[in-house]
Coordinates of C-alpha atoms and ligand atoms in Angstrom, one line a residue:
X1 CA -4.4 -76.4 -25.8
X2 CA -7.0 -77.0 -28.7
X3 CA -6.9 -75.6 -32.4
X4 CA -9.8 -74.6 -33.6
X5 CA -10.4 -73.4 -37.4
X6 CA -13.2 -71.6 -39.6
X7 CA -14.4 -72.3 -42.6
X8 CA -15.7 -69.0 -44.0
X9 CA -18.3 -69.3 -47.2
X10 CA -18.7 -65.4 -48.6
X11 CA -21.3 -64.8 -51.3
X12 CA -22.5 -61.6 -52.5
X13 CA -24.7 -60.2 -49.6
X14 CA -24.2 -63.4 -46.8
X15 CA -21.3 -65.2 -45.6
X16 CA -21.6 -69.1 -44.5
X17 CA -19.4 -69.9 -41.5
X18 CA -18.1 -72.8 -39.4
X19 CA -15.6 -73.1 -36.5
X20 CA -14.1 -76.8 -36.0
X21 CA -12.2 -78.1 -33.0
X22 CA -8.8 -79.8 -34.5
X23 CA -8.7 -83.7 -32.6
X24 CA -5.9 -85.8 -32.9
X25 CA -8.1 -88.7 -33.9
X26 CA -10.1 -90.0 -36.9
X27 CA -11.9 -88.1 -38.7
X28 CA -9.6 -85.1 -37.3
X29 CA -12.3 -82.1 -37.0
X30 CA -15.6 -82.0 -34.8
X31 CA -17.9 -79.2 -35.7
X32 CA -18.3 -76.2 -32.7
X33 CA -20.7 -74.2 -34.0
X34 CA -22.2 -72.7 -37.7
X35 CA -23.5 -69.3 -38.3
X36 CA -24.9 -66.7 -41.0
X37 CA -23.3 -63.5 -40.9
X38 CA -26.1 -61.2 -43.4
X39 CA -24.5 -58.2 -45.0
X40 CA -27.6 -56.6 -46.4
X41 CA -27.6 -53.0 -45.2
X42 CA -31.1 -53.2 -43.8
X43 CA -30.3 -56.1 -41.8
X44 CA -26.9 -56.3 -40.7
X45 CA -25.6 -59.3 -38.4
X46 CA -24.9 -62.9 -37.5
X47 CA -26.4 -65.9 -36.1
X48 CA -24.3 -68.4 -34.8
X49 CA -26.1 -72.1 -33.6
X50 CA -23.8 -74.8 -32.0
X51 CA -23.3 -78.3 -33.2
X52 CA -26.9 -79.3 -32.8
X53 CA -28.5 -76.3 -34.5
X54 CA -29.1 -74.3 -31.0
X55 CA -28.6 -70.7 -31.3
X56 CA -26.0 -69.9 -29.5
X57 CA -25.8 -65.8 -30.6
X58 CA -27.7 -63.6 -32.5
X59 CA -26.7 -60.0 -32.7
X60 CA -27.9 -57.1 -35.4
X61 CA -25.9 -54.3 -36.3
X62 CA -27.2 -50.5 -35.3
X63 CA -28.6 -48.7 -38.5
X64 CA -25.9 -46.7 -40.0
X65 CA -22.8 -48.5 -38.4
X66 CA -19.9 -48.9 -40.6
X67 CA -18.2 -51.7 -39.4
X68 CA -17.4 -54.6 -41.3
X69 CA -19.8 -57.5 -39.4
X70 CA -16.8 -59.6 -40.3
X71 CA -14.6 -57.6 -37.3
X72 CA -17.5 -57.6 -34.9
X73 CA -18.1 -61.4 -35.7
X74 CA -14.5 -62.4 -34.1
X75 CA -14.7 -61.5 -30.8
X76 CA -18.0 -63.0 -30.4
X77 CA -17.0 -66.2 -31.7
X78 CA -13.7 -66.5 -29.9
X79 CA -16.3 -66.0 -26.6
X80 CA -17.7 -69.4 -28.3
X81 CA -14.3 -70.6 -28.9
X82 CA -13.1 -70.4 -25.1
X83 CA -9.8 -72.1 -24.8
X84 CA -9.4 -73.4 -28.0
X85 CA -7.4 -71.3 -30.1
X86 CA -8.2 -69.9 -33.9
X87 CA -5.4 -71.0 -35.8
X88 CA -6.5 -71.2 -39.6
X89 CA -9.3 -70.0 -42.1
X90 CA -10.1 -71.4 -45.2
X91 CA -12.1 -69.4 -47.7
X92 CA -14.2 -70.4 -50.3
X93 CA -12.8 -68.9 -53.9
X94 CA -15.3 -68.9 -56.8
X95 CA -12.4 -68.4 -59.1
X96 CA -8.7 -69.6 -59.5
X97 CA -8.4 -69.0 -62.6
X98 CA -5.4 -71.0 -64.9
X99 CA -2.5 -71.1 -62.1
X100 CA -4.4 -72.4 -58.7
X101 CA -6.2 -75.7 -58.8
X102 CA -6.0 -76.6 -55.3
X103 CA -6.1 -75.1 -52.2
X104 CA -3.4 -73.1 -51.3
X105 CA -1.6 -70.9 -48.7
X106 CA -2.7 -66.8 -49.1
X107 CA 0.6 -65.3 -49.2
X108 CA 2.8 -63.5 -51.1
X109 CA 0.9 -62.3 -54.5
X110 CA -1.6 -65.0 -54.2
X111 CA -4.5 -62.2 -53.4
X112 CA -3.4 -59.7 -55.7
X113 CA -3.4 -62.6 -58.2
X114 CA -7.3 -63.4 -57.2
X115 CA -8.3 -60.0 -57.7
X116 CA -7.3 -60.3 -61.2
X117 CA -9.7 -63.0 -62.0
X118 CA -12.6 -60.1 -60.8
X119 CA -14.0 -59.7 -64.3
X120 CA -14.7 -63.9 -64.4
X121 CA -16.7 -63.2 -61.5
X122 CA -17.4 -60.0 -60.8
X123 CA -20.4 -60.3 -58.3
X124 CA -18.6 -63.3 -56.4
X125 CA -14.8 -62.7 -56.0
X126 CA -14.7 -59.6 -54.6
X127 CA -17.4 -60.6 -52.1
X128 CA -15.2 -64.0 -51.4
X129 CA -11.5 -61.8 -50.9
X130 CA -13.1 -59.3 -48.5
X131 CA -13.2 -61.3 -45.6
X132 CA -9.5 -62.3 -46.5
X133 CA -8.4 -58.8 -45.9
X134 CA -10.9 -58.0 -42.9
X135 CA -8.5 -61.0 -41.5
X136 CA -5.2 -59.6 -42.4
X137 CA -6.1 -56.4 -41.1
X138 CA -7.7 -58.1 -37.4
X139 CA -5.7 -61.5 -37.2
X140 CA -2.5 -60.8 -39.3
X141 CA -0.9 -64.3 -37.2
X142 CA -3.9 -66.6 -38.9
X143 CA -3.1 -68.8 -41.7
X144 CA -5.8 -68.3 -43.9
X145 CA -6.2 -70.9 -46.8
X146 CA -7.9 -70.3 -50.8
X147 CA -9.9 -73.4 -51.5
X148 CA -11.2 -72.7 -54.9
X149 CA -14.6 -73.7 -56.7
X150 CA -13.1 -74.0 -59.7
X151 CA -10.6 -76.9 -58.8
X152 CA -12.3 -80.0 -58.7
X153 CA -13.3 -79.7 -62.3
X154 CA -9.4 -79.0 -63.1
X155 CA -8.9 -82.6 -65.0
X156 CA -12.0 -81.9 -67.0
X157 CA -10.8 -83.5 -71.3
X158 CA -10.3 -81.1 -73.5
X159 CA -13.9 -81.4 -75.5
X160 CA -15.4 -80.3 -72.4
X161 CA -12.9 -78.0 -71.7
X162 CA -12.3 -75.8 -74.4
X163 CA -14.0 -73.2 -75.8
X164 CA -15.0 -73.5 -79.4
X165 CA -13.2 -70.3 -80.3
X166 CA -10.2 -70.0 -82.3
X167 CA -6.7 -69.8 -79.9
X168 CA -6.7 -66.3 -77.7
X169 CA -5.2 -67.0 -74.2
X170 CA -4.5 -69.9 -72.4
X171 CA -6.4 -68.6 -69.3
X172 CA -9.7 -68.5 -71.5
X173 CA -11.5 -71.5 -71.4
X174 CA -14.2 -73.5 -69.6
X175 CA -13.5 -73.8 -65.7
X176 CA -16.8 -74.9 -64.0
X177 CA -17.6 -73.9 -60.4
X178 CA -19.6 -75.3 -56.8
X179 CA -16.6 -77.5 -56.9
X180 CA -16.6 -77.4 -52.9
X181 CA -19.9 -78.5 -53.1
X182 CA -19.4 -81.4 -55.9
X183 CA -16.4 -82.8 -54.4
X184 CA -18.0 -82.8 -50.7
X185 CA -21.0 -84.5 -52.1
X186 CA -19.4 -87.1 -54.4
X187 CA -17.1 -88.5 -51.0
X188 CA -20.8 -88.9 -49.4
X189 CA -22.6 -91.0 -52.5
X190 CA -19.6 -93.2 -52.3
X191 CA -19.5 -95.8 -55.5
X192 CA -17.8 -93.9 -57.9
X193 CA -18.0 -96.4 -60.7
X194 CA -21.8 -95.1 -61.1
X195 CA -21.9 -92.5 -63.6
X196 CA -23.0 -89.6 -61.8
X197 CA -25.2 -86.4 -62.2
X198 CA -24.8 -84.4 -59.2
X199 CA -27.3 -81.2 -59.8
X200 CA -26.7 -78.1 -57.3
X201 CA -29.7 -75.9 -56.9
X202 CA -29.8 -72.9 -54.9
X203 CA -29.4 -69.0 -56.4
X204 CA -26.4 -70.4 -58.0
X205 CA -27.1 -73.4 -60.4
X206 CA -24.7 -75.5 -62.2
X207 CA -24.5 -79.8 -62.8
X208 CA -21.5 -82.1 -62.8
X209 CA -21.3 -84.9 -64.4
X210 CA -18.7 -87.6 -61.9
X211 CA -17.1 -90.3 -64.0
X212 CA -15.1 -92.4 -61.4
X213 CA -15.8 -89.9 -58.6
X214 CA -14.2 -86.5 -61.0
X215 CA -15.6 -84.2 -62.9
X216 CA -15.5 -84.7 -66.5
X217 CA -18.0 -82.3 -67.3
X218 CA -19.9 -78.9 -66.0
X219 CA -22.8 -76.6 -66.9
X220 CA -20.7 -73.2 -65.4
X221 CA -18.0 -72.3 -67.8
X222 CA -15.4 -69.8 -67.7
X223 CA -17.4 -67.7 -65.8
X224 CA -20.4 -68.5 -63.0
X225 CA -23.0 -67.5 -65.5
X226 CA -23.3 -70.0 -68.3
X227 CA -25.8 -72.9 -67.7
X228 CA -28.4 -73.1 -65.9
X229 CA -31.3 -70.3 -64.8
X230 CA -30.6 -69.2 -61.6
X231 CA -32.1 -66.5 -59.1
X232 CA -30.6 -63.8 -61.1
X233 CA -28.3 -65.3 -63.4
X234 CA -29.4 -65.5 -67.1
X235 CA -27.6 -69.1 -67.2
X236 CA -26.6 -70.0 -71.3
X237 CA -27.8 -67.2 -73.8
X238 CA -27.5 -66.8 -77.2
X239 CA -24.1 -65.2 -77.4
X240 CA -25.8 -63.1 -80.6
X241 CA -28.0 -61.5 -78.2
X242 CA -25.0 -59.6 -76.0
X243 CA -23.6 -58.3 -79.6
X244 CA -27.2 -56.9 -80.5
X245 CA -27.9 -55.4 -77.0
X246 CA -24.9 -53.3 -76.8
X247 CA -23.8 -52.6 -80.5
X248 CA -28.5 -51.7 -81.4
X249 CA -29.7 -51.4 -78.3
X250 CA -26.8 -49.0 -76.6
X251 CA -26.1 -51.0 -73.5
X252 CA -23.1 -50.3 -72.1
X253 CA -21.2 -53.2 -70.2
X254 CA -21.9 -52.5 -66.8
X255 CA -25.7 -52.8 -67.9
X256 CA -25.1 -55.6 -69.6
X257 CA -23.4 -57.2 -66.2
X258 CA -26.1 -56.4 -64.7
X259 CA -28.8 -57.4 -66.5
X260 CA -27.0 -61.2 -66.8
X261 CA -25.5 -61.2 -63.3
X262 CA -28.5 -59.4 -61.4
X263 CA -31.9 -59.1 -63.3
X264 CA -32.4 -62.1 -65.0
X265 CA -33.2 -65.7 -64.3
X266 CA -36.0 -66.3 -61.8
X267 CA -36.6 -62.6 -61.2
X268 CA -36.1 -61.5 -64.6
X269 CA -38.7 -64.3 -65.8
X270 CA -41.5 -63.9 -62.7
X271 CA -40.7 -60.1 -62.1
X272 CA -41.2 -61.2 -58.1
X273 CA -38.6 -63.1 -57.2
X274 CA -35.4 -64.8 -56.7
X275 CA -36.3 -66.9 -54.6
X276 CA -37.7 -70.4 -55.3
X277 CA -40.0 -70.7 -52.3
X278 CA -41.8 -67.3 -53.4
X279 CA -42.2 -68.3 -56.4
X280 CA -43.6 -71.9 -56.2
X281 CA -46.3 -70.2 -53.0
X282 CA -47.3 -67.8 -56.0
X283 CA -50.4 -67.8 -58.3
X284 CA -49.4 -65.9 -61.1
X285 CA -48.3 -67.0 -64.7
X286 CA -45.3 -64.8 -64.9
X287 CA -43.7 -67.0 -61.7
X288 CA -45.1 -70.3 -63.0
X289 CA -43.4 -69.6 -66.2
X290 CA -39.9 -68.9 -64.3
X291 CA -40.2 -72.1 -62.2
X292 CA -41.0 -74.2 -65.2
X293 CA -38.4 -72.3 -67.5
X294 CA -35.9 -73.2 -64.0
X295 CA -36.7 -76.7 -64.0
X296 CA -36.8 -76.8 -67.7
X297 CA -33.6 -75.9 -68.2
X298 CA -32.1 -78.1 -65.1
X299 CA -33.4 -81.3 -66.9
X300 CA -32.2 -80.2 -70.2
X301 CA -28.3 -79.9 -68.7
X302 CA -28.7 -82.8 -66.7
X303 CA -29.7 -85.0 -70.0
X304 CA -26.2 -83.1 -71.3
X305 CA -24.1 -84.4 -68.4
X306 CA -26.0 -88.0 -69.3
X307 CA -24.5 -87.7 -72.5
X308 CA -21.4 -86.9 -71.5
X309 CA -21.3 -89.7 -69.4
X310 CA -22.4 -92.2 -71.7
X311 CA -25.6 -92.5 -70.0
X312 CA -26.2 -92.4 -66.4
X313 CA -26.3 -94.6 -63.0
X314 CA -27.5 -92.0 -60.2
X315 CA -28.6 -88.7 -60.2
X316 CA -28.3 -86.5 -56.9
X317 CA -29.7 -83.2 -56.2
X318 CA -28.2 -80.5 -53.3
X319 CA -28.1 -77.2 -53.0
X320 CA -31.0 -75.2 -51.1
X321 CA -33.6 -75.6 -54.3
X322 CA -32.4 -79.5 -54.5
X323 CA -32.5 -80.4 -51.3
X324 CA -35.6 -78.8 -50.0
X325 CA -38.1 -78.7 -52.7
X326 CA -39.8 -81.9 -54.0
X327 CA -41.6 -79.8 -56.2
X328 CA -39.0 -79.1 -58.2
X329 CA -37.3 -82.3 -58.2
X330 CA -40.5 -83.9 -59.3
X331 CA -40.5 -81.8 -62.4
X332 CA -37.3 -82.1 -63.2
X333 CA -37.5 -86.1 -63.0
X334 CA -41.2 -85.8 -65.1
X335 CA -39.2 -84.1 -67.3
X336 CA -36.1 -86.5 -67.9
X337 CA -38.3 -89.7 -67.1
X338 CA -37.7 -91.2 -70.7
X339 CA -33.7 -91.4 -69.2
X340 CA -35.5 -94.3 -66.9
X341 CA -36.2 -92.3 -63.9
X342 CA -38.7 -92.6 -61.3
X343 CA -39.3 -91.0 -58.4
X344 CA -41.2 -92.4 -55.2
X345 CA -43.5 -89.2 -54.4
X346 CA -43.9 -90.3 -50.7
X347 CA -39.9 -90.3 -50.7
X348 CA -39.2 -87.5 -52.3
X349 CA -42.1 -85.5 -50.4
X350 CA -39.8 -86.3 -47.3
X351 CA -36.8 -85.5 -49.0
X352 CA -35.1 -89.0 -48.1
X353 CA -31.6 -90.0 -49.0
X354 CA -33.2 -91.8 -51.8
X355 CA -36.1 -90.5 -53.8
X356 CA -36.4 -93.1 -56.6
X357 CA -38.3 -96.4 -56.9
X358 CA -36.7 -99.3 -55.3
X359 CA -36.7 -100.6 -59.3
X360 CA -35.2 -98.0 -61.2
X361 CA -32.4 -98.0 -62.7
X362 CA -31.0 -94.8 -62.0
X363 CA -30.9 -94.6 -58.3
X364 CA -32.0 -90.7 -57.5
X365 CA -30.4 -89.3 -54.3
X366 CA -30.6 -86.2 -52.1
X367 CA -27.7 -84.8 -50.4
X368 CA -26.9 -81.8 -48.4
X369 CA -24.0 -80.0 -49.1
X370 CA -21.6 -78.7 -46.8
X371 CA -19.5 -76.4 -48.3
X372 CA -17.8 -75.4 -45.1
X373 CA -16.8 -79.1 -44.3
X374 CA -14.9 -79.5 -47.0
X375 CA -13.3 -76.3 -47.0
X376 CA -12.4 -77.2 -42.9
X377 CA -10.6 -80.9 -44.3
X378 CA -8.6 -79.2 -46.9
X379 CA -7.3 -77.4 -44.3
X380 CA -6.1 -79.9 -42.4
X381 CA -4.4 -81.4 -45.0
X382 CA -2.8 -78.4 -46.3
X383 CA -1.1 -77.4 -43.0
X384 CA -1.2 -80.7 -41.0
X385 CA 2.0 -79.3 -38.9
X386 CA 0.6 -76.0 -37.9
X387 CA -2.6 -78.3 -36.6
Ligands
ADP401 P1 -26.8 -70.2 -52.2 O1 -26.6 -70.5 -53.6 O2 -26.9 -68.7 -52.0 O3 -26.0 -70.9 -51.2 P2 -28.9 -71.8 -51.2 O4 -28.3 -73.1 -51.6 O5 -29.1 -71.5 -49.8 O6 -28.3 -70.6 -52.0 O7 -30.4 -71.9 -51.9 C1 -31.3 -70.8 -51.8 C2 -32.5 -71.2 -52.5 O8 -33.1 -72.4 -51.9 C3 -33.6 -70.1 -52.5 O9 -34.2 -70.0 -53.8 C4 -34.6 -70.7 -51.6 O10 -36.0 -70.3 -51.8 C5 -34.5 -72.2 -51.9 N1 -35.1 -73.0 -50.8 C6 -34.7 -73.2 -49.5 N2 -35.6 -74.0 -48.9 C7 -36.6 -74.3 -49.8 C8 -37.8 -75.0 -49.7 N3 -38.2 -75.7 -48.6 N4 -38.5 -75.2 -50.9 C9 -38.1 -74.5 -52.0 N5 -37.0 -73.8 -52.1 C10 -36.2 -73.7 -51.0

């Protein structure tokens, strides 16, 4: 008999999945299959391709049904499954807050103590616990695993990790988050003497800057909207403005949440879109202005990170936005070029493993992300005996 685990990857209206066959030899996991399951109520249901990108299912759910697509998902992937046997889940956690900084078991209080940590993300952690309880409720025999985002940056030194505010909690300072999709890419770049700018692009933004392979420093803070712009996401803001919108301008804070969390950034700016590919196929000034404000700002933090690091070796971009479009990679590198960079256009047109000119001293790098993998080896080092 096989194990076979999931890596499930919830954000706010879709959840990233991946089922993994447990082998007994090096590297320990090989991949089954991959799937989207789409919450949007207008279009309801999952695709699931195998190891190859095949599709494998596809199902939508009828208008007005209630069920969660989370139940209807199981059986259909245990069909995919056959004999190999579901054993674990590992979910992706935007926040752990102070007490978990590694991935850990969900038992006892642990869930009860992640739905505290709702108002540090209040789009993203309810979204991420759901399918935690869906689980319970179907599966109660899985082991289902919290790897958290906030983790890798948990050794971060104190002048990038505290907040410049006088003492109020211990809990309250700078966290940082994508730190599924940091730590995955830095084990792929390898050399981690090379200071180290990885930048993650996609509707969420942030940069890390990897000094001996860890994170020293972030662009997301204590919560996932300080930093960059992103889809919807203000990024940094003048912390004056919050005061004046809700003390002069009458917002109350659930406005406020969502005019930071939901209306700003990219579709704020263009009044469009969210997302990137809309906006760089469109004509008008008001989307030109939010991709240039986008890349703008992504340069700025990555020249941060350089400073932080004490100048820089390599810079890598992932993340939908970073991997896919050279367009915005170019202008991010035009921007920064004084640092020494220089891309090869032909390269970075194809979106090779390595975009700069063979010359340069800071070797630029593209490298998909894979949140899920990372999630599926914690895994199976967390509970190597029930594997
Ligand atoms: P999430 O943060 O939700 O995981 P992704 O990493 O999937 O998001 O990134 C989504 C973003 O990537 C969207 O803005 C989308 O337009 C952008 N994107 C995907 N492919 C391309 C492309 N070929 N060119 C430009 N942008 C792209």
């Amino acid at each position: 008999m096989t194990k076979a685990i999931l890596a499930l990857n919830a954000g706010s209206s879709s959840i990233k999945f991946a089922a993994y066959r447990v082998d007994r030899e090096y590297p320990g996991l090989s991949l089954i299959c991959r799937g989207l399951l789409d919450r949007h109520a207008s279009s309801a249901g999952f695709t699931i391709k195998d190891a190859v990108g095949k599709i494998l299912d596809q199902a939508q759910s009828a208008s007005g049904d209630q069920t969660d697509p989370m139940s209807s998902l199981l059986p259909q992937l245990q069909r995919i499954l056959g004999k190999d046997v579901l054993t674990a889940v590992g979910h992706r956690i935007v926040h752990g807050g102070a007490r978990f900084s590694a991935p850990i078991l969900i038992q006892g209080d642990v869930l009860q103590q992640l739905d505290a940590l709702t108002p540090l993300a209040p789009l993203h952690q309810p979204a991420c616990l759901a399918p935690i309880r869906v689980l319970q409720r179907a599966r109660p025999e899985l082991a289902q695993v919290a790897c958290f985002d906030t983790a890798f940056h948990r050794d971060m030194p104190s002048v990038y990790k505290r907040l410049p505010i006088p003492d109020i909690r211990d809990d309250i300072h700078r966290y940082g988050f994508h730190g599924l999709s940091f730590e995955y890419v830095a084990a792929q770049i390898g050399d981690p003497q090379k200071r180290t700018v990885i930048a993650h692009l996609g509707n969420g933004s942030s940069v890390c800057a990897l000094q001996n392979g860890r994170s020293i420093n972030t662009s997301m803070s204590l919560t996932p909207l300080d930093g960059l712009m992103m889809a919807t996401r203000s990024g940094a803001i003048d912390p004056g403005l919050l005061l004046y919108l809700l003390e002069s301008k009458g917002l109350s804070t659930q406005e406020l949440k969502d005019l930071l969390y939901r209306e700003s950034g990219l579709v704020g700016v263009s009044g469009v879109s969210s997302d990137m590919r809309t906006l760089l196929s469109a004509s008008d000034q008001r989307s030109r202005l939010a991709v240039d404000q986008f890349c703008a700002r992504a340069a700025e933090y990555i020249a941060v990170m350089a400073v932080s690091l004490g100048g820089l070796d390599r810079l890598v971009f992932t993340g939908g936005i970073g991997e896919n479009s050279s367009q915005v990679r170019s202008e991010i590198c035009y921007r920064i070029r004084w640092l020494g960079i220089e891309l090869e256009e032909i390269e970075n047109e194809r979106s090779s493993s390595t975009i700069s000119r063979p010359r340069c001293q800071i070797k630029v790098q593209v490298v998909p992300t894979d949140e899920e993998a990372m999630i599926a080896k914690h895994i199976l080092l967390l509970l190597p005996s029930r594997l």
